[in-house]
PDB file of C-alpha atoms in Angstrom:
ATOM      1  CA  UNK A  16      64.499  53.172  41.538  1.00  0.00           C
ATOM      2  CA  UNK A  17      61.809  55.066  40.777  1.00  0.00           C
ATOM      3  CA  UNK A  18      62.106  53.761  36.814  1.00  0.00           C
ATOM      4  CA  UNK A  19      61.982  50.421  37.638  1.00  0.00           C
ATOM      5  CA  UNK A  20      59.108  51.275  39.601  1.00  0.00           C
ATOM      6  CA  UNK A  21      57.137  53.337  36.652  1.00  0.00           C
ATOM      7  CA  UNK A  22      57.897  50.690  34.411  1.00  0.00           C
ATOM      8  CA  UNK A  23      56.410  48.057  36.956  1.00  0.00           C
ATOM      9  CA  UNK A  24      52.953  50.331  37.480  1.00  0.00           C
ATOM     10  CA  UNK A  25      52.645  49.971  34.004  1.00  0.00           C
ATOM     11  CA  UNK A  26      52.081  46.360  34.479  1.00  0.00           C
ATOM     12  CA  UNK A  27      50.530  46.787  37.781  1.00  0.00           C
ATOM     13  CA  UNK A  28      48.076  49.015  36.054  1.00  0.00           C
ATOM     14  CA  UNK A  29      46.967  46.265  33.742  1.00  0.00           C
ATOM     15  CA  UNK A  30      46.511  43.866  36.592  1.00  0.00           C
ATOM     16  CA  UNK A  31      44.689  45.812  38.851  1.00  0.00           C
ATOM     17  CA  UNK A  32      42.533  46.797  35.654  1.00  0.00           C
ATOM     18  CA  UNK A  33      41.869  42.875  35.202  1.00  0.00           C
ATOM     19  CA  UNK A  34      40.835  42.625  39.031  1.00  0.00           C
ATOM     20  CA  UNK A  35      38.542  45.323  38.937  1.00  0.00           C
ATOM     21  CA  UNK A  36      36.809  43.565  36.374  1.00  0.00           C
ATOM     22  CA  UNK A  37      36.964  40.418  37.225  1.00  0.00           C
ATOM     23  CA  UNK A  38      37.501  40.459  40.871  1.00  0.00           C
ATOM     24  CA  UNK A  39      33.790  38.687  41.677  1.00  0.00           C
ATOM     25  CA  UNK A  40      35.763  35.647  40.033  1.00  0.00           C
ATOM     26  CA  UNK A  41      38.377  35.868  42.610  1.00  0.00           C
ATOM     27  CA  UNK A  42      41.640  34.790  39.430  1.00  0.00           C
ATOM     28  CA  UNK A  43      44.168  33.192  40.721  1.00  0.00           C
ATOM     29  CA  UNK A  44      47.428  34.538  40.618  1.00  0.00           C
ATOM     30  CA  UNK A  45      48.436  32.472  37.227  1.00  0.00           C
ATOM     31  CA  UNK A  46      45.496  34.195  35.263  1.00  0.00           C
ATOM     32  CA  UNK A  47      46.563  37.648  36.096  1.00  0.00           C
ATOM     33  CA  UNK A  48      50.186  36.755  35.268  1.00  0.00           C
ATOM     34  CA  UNK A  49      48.817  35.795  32.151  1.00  0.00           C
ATOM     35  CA  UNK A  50      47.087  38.927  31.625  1.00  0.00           C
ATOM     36  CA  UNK A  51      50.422  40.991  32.014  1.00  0.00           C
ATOM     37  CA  UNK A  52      52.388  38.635  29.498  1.00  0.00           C
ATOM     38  CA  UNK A  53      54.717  37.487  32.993  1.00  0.00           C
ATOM     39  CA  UNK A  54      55.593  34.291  34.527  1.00  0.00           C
ATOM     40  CA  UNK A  55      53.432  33.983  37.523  1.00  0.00           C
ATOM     41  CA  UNK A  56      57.104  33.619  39.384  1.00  0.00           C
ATOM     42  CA  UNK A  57      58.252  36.678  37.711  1.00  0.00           C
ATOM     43  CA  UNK A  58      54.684  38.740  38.378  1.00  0.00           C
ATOM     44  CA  UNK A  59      54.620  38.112  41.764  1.00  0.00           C
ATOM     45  CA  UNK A  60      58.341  39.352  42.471  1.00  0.00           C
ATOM     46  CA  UNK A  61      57.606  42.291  40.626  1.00  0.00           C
ATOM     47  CA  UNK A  62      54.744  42.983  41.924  1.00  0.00           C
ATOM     48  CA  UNK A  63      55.941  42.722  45.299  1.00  0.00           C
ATOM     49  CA  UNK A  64      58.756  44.748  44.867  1.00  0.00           C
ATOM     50  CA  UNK A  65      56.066  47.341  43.829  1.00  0.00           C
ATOM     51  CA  UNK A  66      54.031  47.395  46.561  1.00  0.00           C
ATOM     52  CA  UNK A  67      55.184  46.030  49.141  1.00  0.00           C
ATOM     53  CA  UNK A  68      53.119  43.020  49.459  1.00  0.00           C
ATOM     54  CA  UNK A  69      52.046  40.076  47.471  1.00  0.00           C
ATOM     55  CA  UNK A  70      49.155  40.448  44.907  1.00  0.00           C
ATOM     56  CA  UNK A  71      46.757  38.332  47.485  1.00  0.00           C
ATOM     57  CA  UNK A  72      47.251  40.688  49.936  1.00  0.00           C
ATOM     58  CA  UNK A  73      47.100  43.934  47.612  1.00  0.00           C
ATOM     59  CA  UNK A  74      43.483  42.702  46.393  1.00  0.00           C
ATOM     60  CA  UNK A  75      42.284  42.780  49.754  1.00  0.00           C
ATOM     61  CA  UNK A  76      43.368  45.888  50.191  1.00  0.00           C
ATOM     62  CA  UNK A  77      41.315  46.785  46.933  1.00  0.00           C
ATOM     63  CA  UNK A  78      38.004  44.909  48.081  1.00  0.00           C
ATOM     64  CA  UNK A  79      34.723  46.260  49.146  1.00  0.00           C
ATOM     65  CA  UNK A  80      34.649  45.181  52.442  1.00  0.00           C
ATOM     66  CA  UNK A  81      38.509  46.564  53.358  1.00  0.00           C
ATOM     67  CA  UNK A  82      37.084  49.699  52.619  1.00  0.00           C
ATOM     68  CA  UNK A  83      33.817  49.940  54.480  1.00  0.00           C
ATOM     69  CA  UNK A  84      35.831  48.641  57.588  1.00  0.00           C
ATOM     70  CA  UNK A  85      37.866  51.327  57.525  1.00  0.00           C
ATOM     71  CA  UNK A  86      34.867  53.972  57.384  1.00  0.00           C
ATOM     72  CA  UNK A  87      33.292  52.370  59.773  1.00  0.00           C
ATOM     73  CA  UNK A  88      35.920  51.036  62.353  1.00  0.00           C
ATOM     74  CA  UNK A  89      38.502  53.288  61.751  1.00  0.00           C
ATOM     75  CA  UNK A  90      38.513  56.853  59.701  1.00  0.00           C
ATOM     76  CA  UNK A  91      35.903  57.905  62.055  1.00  0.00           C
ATOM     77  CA  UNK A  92      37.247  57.967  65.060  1.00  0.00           C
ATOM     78  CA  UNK A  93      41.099  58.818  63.140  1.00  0.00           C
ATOM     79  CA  UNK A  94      39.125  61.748  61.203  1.00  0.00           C
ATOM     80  CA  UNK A  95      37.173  63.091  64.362  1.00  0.00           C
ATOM     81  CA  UNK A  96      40.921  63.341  65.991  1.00  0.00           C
ATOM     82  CA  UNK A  97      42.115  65.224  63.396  1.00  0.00           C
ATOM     83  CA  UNK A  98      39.283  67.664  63.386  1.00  0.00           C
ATOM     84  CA  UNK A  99      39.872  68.358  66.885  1.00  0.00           C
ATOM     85  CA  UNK A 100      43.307  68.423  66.963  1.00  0.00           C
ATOM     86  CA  UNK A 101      44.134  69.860  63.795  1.00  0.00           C
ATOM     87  CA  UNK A 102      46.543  67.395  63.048  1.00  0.00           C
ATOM     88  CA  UNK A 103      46.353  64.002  61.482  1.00  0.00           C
ATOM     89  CA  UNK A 104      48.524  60.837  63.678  1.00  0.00           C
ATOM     90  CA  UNK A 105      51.958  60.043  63.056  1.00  0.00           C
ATOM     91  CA  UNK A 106      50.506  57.915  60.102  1.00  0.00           C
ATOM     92  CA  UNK A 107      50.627  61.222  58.008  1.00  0.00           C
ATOM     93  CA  UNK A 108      53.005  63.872  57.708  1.00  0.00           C
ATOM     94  CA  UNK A 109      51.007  66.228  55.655  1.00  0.00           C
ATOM     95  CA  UNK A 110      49.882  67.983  58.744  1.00  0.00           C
ATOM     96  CA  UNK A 111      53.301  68.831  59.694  1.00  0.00           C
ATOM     97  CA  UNK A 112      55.081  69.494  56.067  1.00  0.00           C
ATOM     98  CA  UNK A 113      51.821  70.757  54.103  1.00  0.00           C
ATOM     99  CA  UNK A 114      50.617  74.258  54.149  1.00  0.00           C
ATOM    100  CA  UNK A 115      48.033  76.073  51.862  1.00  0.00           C
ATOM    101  CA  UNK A 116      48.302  79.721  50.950  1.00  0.00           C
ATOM    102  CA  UNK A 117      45.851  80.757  48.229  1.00  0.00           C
ATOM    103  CA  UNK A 118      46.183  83.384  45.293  1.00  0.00           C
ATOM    104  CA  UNK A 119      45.325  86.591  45.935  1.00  0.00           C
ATOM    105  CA  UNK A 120      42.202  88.061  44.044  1.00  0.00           C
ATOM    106  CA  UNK A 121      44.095  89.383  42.036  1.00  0.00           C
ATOM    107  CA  UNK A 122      45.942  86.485  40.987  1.00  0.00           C
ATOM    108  CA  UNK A 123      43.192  84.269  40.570  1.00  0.00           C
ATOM    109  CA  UNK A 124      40.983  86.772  38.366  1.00  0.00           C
ATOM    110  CA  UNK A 125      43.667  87.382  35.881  1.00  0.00           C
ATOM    111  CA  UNK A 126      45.077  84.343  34.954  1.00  0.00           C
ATOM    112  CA  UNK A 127      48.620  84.038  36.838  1.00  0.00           C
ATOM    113  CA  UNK A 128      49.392  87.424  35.148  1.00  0.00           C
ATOM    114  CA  UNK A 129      52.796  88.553  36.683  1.00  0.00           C
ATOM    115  CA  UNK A 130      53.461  85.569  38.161  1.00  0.00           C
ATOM    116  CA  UNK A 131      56.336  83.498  37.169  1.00  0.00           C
ATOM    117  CA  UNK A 132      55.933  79.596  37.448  1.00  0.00           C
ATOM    118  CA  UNK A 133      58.662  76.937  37.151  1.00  0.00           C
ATOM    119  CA  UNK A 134      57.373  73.092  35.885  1.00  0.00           C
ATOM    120  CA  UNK A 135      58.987  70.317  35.290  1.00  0.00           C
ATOM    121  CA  UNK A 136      58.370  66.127  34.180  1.00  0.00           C
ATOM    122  CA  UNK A 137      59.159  63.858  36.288  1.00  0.00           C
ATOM    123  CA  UNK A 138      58.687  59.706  37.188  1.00  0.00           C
ATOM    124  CA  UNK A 139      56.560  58.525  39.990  1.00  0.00           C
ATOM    125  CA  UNK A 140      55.623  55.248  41.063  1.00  0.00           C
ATOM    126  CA  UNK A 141      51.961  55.746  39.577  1.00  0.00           C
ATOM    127  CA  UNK A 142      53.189  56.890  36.294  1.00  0.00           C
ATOM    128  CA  UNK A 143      54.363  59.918  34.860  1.00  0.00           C
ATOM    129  CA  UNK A 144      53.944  63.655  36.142  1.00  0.00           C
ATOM    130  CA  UNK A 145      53.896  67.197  35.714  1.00  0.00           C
ATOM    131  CA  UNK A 146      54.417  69.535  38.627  1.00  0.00           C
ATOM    132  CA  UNK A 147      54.583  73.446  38.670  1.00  0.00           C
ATOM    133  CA  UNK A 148      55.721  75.592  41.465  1.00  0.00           C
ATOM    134  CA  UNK A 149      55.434  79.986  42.038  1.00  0.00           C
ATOM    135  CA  UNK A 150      58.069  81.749  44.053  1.00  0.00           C
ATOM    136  CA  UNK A 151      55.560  81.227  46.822  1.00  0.00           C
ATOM    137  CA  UNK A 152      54.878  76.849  46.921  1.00  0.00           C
ATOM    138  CA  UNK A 153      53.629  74.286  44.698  1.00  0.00           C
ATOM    139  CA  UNK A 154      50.616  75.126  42.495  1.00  0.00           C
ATOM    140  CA  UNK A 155      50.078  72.151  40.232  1.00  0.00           C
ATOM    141  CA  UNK A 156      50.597  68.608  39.993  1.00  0.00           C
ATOM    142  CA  UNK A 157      49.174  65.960  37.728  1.00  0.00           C
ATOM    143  CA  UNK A 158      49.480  62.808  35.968  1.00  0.00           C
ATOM    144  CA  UNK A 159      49.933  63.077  32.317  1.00  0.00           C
ATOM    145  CA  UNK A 160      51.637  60.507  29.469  1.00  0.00           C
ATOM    146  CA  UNK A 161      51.650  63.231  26.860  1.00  0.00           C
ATOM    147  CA  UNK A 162      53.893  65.942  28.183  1.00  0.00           C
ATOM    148  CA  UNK A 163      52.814  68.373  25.584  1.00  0.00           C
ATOM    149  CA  UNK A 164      48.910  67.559  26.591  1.00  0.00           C
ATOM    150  CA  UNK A 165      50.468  67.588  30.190  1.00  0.00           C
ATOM    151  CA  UNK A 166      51.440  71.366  29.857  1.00  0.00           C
ATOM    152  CA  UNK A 167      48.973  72.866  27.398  1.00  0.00           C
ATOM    153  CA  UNK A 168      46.402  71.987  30.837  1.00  0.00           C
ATOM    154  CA  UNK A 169      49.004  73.386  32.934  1.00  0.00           C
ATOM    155  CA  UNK A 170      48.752  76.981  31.012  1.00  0.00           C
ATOM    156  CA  UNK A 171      45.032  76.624  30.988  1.00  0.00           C
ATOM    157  CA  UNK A 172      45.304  76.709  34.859  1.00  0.00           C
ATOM    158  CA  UNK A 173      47.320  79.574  34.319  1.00  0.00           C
ATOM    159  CA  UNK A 174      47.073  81.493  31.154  1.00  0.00           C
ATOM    160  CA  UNK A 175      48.634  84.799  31.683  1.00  0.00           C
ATOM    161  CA  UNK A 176      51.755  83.471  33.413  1.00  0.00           C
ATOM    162  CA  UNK A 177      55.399  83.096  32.407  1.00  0.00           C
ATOM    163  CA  UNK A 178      56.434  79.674  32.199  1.00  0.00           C
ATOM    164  CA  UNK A 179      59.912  77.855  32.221  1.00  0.00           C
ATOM    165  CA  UNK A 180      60.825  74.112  32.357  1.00  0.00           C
ATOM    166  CA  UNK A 181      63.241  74.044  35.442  1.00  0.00           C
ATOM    167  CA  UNK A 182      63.270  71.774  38.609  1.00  0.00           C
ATOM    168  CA  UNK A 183      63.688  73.895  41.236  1.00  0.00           C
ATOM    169  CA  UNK A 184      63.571  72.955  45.223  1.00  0.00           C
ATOM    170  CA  UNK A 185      59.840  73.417  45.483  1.00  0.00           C
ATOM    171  CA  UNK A 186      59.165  71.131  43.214  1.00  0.00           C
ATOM    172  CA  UNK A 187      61.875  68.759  44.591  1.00  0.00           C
ATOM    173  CA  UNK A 188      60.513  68.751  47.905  1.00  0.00           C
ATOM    174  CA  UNK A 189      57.136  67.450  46.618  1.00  0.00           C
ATOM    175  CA  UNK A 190      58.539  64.681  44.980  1.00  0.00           C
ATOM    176  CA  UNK A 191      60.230  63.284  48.271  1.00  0.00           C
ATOM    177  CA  UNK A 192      56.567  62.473  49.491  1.00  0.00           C
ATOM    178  CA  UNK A 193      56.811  59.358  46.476  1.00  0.00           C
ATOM    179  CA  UNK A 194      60.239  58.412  47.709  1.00  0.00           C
ATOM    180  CA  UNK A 195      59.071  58.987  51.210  1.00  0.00           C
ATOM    181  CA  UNK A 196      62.833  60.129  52.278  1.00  0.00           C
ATOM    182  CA  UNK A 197      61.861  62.108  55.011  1.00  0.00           C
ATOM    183  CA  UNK A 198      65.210  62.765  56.066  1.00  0.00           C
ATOM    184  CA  UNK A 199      65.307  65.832  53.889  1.00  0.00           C
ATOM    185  CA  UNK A 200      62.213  66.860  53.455  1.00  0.00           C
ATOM    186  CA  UNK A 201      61.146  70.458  54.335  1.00  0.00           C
ATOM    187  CA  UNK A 202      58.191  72.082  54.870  1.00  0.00           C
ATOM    188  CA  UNK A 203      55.823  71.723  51.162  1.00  0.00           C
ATOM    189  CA  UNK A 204      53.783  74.823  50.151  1.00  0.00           C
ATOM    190  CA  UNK A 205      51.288  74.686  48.459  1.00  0.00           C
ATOM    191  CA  UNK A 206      50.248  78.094  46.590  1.00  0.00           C
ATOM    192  CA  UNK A 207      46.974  77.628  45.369  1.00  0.00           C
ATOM    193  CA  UNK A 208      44.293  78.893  42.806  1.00  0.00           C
ATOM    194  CA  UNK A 209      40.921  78.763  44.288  1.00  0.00           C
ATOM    195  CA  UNK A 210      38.006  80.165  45.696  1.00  0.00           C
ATOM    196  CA  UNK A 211      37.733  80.265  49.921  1.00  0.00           C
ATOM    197  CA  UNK A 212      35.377  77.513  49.749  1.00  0.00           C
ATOM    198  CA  UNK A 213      37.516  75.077  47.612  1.00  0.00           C
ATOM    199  CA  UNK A 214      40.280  76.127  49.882  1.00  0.00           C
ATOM    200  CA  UNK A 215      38.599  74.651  52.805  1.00  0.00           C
ATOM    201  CA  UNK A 216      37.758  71.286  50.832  1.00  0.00           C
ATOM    202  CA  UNK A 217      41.221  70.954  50.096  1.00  0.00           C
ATOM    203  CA  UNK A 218      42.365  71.793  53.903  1.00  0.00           C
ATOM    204  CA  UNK A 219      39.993  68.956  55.436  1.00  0.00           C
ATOM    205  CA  UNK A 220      41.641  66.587  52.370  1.00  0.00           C
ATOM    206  CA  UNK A 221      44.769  67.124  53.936  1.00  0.00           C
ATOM    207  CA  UNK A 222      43.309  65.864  57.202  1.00  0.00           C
ATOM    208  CA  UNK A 223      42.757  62.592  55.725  1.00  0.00           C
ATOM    209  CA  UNK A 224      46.090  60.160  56.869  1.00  0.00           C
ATOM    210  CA  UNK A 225      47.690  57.855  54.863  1.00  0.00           C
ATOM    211  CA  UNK A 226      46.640  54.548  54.378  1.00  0.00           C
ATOM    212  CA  UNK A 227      42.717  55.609  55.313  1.00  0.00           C
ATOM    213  CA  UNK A 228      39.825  56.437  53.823  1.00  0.00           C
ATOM    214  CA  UNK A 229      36.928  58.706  54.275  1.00  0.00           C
ATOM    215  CA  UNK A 230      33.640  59.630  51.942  1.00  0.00           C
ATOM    216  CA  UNK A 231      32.586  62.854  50.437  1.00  0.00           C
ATOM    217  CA  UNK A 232      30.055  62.987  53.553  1.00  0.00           C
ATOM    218  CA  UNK A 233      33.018  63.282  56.065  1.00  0.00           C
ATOM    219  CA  UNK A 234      34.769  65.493  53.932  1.00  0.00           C
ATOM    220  CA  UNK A 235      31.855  67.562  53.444  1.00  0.00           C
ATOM    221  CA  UNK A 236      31.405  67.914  57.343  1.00  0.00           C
ATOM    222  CA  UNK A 237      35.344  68.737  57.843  1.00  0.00           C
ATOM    223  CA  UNK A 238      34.384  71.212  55.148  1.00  0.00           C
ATOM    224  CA  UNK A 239      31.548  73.177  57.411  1.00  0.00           C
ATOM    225  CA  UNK A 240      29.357  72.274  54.180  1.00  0.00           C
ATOM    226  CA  UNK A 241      27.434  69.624  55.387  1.00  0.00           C
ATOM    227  CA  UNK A 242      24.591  70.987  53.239  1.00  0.00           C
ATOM    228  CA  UNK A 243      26.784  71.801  49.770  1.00  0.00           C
ATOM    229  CA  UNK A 244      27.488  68.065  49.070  1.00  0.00           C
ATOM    230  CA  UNK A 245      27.608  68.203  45.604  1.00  0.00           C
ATOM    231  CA  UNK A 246      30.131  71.688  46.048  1.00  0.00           C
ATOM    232  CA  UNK A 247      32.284  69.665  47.625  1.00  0.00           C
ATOM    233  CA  UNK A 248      32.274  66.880  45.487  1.00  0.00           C
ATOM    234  CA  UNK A 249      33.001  69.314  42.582  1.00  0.00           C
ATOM    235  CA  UNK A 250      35.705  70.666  44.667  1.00  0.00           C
ATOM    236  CA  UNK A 251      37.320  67.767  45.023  1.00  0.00           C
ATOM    237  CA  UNK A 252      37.310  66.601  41.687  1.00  0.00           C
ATOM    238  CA  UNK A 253      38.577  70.530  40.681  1.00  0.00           C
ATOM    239  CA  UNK A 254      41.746  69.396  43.112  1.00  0.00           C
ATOM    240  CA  UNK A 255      44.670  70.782  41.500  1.00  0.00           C
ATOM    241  CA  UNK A 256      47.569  68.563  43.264  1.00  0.00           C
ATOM    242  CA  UNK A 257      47.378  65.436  42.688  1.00  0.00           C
ATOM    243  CA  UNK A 258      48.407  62.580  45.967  1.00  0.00           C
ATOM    244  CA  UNK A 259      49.989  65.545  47.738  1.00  0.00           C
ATOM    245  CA  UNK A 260      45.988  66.678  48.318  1.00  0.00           C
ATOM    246  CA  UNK A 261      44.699  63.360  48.652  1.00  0.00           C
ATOM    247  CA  UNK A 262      41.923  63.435  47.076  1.00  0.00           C
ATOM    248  CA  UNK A 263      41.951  60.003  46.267  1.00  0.00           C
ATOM    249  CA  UNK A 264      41.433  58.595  49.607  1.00  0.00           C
ATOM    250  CA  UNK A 265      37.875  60.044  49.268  1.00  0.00           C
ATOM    251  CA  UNK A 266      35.361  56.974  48.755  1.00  0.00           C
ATOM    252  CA  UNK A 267      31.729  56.397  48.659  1.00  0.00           C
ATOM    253  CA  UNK A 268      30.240  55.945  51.519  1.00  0.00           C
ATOM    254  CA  UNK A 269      29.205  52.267  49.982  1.00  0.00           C
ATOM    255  CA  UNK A 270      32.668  50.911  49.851  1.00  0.00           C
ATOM    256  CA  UNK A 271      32.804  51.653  46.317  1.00  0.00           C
ATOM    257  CA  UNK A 272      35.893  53.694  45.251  1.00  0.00           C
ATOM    258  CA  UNK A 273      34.595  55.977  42.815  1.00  0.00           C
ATOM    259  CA  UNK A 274      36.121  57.316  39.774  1.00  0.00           C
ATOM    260  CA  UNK A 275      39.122  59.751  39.907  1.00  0.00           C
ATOM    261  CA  UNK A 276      40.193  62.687  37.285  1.00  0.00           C
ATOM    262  CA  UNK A 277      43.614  60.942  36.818  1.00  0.00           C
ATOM    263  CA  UNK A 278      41.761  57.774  36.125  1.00  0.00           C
ATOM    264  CA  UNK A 279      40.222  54.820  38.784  1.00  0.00           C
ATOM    265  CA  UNK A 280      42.881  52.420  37.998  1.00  0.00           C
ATOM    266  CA  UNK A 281      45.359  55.014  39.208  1.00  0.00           C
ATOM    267  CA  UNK A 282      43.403  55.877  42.039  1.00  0.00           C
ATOM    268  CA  UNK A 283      42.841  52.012  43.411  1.00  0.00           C
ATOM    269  CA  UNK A 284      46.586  51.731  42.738  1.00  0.00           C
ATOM    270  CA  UNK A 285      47.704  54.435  45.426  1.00  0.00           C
ATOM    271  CA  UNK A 286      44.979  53.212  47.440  1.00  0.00           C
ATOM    272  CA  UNK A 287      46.524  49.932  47.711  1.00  0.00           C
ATOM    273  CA  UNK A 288      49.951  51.159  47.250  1.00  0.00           C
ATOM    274  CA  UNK A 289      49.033  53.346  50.716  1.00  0.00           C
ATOM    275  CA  UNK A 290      47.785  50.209  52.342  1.00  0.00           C
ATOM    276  CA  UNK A 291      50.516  48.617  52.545  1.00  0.00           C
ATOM    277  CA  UNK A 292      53.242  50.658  54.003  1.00  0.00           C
ATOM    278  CA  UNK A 293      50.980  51.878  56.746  1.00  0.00           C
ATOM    279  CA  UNK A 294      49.709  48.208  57.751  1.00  0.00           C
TER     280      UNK A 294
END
């Protein structure tokens, strides 16, 4: 399944590449098809089987105005919640199956010396991963078409430690959340290499449920850091899980999406992708 699905995103890619620059033209669903060398019969199945919905409906989901309404109408009063409750709705499950423990000085200073860290490649259905775990939770996860490129960043994360290519549960566990089998899924931690402060940027990320948005303002103010907006912004582009830690529900406070480290196509993707199995 999840082949069939990275082989689609590829396509998907492409088209939501041609919307974002041509999306003021409003093309119709023939001149997209066209764009990913498909049938507009054939581009619209798969595209559907993608995400969920048709392409019409995905583009709204992508537009401007989708996303101010929902930092207007609705993140703030579904973010405020969460800040008060600690948790995030039954929309997200984070809250319940996501916990961060961070490196000790100790490990953070030197590198991952002593630590032992497991990674393996895997298929998602926004293109292919890398994803690391300690004896302790997850520590890295990232999107990557070179696998060599893929780990030579993973040991600069970690230079000191010991490394070996297995698939173990931890790792596993994390990549129900792109299935979404819930059914077994346990409890996904997340061992961590930051300082306190980037710690609590990626806690108040985690607040953040699926299929919403929020700005670096909001995130900012989860944060206690209402005055280190650029910090936070740096923190959340430092973000060392990728879609686990979403940082890629974080918008501007415009509408405007933003870039992303693993690339705005990608991000716009799961953002739309998101949309529509929580609509």
């Amino acid at each position: 399944m999840i082949s069939q699905e990275l082989t689609n995103y590829e396509r998907i890619a492409r088209a939501i590449e041609y919307l974002k620059i041509n999306f003021k033209k409003q093309p119709s669903l023939e001149e997209v098809a066209e764009n990913v060398y498909l049938s507009p019969f054939h581009f619209q199945r798969m595209f559907t089987e993608w995400a969920g919905v048709s392409p019409k409906k995905f583009t709204q989901y992508l537009s401007v105005e989708y996303a101010k309404s929902l930092l207007k109408e609705k993140q703030a009063s579904l973010f405020d919640t969460a800040l008060e409750t600690g948790l995030s709705g039954t929309g997200r499950l984070h809250d319940l199956f996501m916990k961060i423990e961070g490196m000790t000085p100790g490990e953070y200073k030197n590198g991952g010396e002593a630590l032992s860290i497991n990674y393996s490649f895997a298929e998602s259905p926004f293109g292919p991963l890398i994803l690391a775990a300690t004896p302790k939770g997850l520590c890295y996860l990232a999107f990557g078409e070179d696998r060599e490129q893929a780990f030579r960043h993973l040991q600069e994360q970690f230079p000191n430690a010991r490394f070996q290519q297995i698939l173990d549960m931890i790792q596993q566990n994390a990549l129900y959340f792109f299935t979404q089998d819930w059914s077994t899924l346990e409890q996904v931690k997340l061992h961590l290499k930051g300082t306190p402060f980037q710690l609590k940027v990626w806690e108040a990320l985690l607040q953040i449920p699926m299929g919403e948005l929020s700005s670096y303002g909001k995130v900012a103010a989860a944060a206690h850091a209402e005055k280190a907006y650029q910090a936070v912004g740096t923190a959340i582009g430092n973000n060392p899980v990728a879609f686990l830690i979403p940082c890629h529900r974080v918008i501007r406070s415009n509408g405007e999406f933003g870039e992303y480290h693993w690339g705005s196509t990608r991000k716009m993707a799961m953002i739309g992708w998101e949309a529509s199995r929580t609509r």
